[in-house]
Coordinates of N, CA and C in Angstrom, one line a residue:
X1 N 15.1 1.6 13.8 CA 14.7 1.6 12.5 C 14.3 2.9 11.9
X2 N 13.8 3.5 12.8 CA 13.4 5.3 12.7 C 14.7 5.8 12.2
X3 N 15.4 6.1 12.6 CA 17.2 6.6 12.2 C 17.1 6.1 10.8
X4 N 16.7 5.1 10.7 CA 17.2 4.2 8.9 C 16.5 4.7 8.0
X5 N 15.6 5.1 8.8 CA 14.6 5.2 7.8 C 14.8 6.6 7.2
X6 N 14.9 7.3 8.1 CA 14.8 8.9 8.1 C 16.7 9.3 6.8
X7 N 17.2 8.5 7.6 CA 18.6 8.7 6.8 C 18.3 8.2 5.1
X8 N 17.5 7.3 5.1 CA 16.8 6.8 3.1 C 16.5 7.9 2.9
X9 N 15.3 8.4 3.2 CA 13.8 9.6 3.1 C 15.0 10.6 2.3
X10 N 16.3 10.9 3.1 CA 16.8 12.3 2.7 C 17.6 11.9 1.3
X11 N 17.8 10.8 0.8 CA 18.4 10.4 -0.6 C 17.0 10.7 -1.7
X12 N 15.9 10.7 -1.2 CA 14.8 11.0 -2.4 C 14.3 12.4 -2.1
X13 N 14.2 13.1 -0.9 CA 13.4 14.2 -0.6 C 13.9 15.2 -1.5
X14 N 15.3 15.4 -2.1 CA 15.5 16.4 -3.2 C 14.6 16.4 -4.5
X15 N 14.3 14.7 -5.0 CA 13.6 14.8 -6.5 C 12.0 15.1 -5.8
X16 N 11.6 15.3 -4.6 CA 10.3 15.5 -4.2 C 10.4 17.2 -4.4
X17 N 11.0 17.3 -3.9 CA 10.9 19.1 -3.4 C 11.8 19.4 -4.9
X18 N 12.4 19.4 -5.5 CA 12.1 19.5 -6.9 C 11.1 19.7 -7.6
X19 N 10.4 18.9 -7.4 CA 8.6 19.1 -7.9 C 8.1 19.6 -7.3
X20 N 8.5 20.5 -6.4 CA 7.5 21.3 -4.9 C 6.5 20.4 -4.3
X21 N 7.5 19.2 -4.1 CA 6.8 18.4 -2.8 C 7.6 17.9 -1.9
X22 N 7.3 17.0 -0.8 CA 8.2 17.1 0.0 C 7.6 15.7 0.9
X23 N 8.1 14.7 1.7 CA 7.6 13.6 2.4 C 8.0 13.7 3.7
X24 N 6.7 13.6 4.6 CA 7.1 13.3 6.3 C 7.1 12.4 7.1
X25 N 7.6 11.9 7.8 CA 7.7 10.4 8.2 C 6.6 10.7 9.8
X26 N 5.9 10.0 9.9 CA 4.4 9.6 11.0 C 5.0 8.8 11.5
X27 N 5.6 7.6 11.2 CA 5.1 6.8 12.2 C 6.0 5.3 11.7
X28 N 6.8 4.6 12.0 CA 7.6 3.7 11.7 C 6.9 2.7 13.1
X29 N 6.4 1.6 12.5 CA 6.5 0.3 13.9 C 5.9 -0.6 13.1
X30 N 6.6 -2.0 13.6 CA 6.4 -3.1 13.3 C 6.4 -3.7 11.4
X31 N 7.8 -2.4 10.7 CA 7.9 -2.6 9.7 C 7.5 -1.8 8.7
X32 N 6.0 -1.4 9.1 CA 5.1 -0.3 8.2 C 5.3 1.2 8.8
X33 N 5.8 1.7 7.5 CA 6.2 3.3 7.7 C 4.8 4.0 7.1
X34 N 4.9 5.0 7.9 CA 3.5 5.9 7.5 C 4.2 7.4 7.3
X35 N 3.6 7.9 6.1 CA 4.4 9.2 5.8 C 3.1 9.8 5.1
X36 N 3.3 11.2 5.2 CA 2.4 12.2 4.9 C 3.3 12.9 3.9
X37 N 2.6 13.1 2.3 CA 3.3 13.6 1.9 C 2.4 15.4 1.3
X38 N 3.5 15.7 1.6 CA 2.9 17.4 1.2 C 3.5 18.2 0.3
X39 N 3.1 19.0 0.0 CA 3.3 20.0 -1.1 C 2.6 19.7 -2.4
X40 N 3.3 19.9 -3.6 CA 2.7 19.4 -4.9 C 2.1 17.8 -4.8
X41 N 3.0 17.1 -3.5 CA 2.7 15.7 -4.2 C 1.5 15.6 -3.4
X42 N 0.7 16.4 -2.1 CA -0.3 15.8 -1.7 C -1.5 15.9 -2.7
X43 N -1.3 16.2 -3.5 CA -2.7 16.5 -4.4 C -2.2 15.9 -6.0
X44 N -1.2 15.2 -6.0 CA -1.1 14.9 -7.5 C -1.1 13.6 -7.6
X45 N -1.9 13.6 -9.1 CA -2.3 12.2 -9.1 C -1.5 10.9 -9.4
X46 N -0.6 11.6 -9.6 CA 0.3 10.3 -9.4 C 1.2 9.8 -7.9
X47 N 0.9 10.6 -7.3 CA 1.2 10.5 -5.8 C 1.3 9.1 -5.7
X48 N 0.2 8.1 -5.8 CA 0.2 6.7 -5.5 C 1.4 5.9 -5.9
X49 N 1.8 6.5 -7.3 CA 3.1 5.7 -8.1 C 4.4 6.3 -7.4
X50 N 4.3 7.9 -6.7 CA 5.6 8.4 -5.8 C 5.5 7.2 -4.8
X51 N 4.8 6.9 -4.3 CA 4.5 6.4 -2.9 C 5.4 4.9 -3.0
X52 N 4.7 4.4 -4.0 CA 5.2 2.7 -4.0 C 6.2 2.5 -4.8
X53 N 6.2 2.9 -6.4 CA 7.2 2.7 -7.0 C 8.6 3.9 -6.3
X54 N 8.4 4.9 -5.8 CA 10.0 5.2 -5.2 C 9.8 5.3 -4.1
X55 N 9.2 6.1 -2.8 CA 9.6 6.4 -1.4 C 9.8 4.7 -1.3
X56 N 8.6 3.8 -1.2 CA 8.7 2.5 -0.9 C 9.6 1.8 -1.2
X57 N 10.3 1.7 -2.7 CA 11.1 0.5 -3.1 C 12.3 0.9 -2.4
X58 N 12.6 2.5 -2.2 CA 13.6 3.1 -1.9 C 14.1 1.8 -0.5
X59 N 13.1 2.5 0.3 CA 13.1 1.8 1.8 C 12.9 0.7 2.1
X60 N 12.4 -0.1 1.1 CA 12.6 -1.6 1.2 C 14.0 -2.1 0.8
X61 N 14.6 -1.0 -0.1 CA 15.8 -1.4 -0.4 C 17.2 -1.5 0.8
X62 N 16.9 -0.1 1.3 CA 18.1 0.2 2.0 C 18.1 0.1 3.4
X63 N 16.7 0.0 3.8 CA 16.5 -0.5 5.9 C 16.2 -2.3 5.8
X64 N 16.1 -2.6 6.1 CA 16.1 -3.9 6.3 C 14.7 -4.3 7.5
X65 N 13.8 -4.8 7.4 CA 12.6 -4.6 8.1 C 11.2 -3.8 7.8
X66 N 12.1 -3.4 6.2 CA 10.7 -2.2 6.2 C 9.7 -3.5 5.1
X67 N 8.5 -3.5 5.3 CA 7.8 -4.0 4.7 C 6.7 -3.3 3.9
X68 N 6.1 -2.4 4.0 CA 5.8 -1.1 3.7 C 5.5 -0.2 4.0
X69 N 5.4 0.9 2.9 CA 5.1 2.3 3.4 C 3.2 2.9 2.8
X70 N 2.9 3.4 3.6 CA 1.5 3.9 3.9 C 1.5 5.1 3.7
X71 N 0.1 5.7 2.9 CA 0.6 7.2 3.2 C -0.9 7.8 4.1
X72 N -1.0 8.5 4.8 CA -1.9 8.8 6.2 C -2.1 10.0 5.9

């Protein structure tokens, strides 16, 4: 699921680092992905709305098992 995951991450990581941010993947098991995100987005307040309305919907969409993403 790590491989699925990581292969989604790189269809969004352009519009992150666009905005001089950028997403790391921590930790995939048992569904829940944990990702640290850095650059501009670790400190912007909308970070929570990056998190859920795209990294997440992204990867619920296109791996199959992901249930959600966390950010650590």
């Amino acid at each position: 699921m790590k491989e699925q995951v990581e292969a989604a991450i790189k269809k969004i990581r352009p519009m992150l680092q666009k905005d001089g941010g950028d997403v790391e993947i921590v930790d995939v098991s048992e569904g829940i992905v944990k990702v640290r995100l850095q650059g501009a987005c670790a400190g912007c307040p909308m970070s929570q709305m990056t998190l859920k309305n795209g990294i997440e919907k992204l990867l619920m969409q296109d791996v199959p098992g992901v249930k959600s993403v966390v950010a650590v």
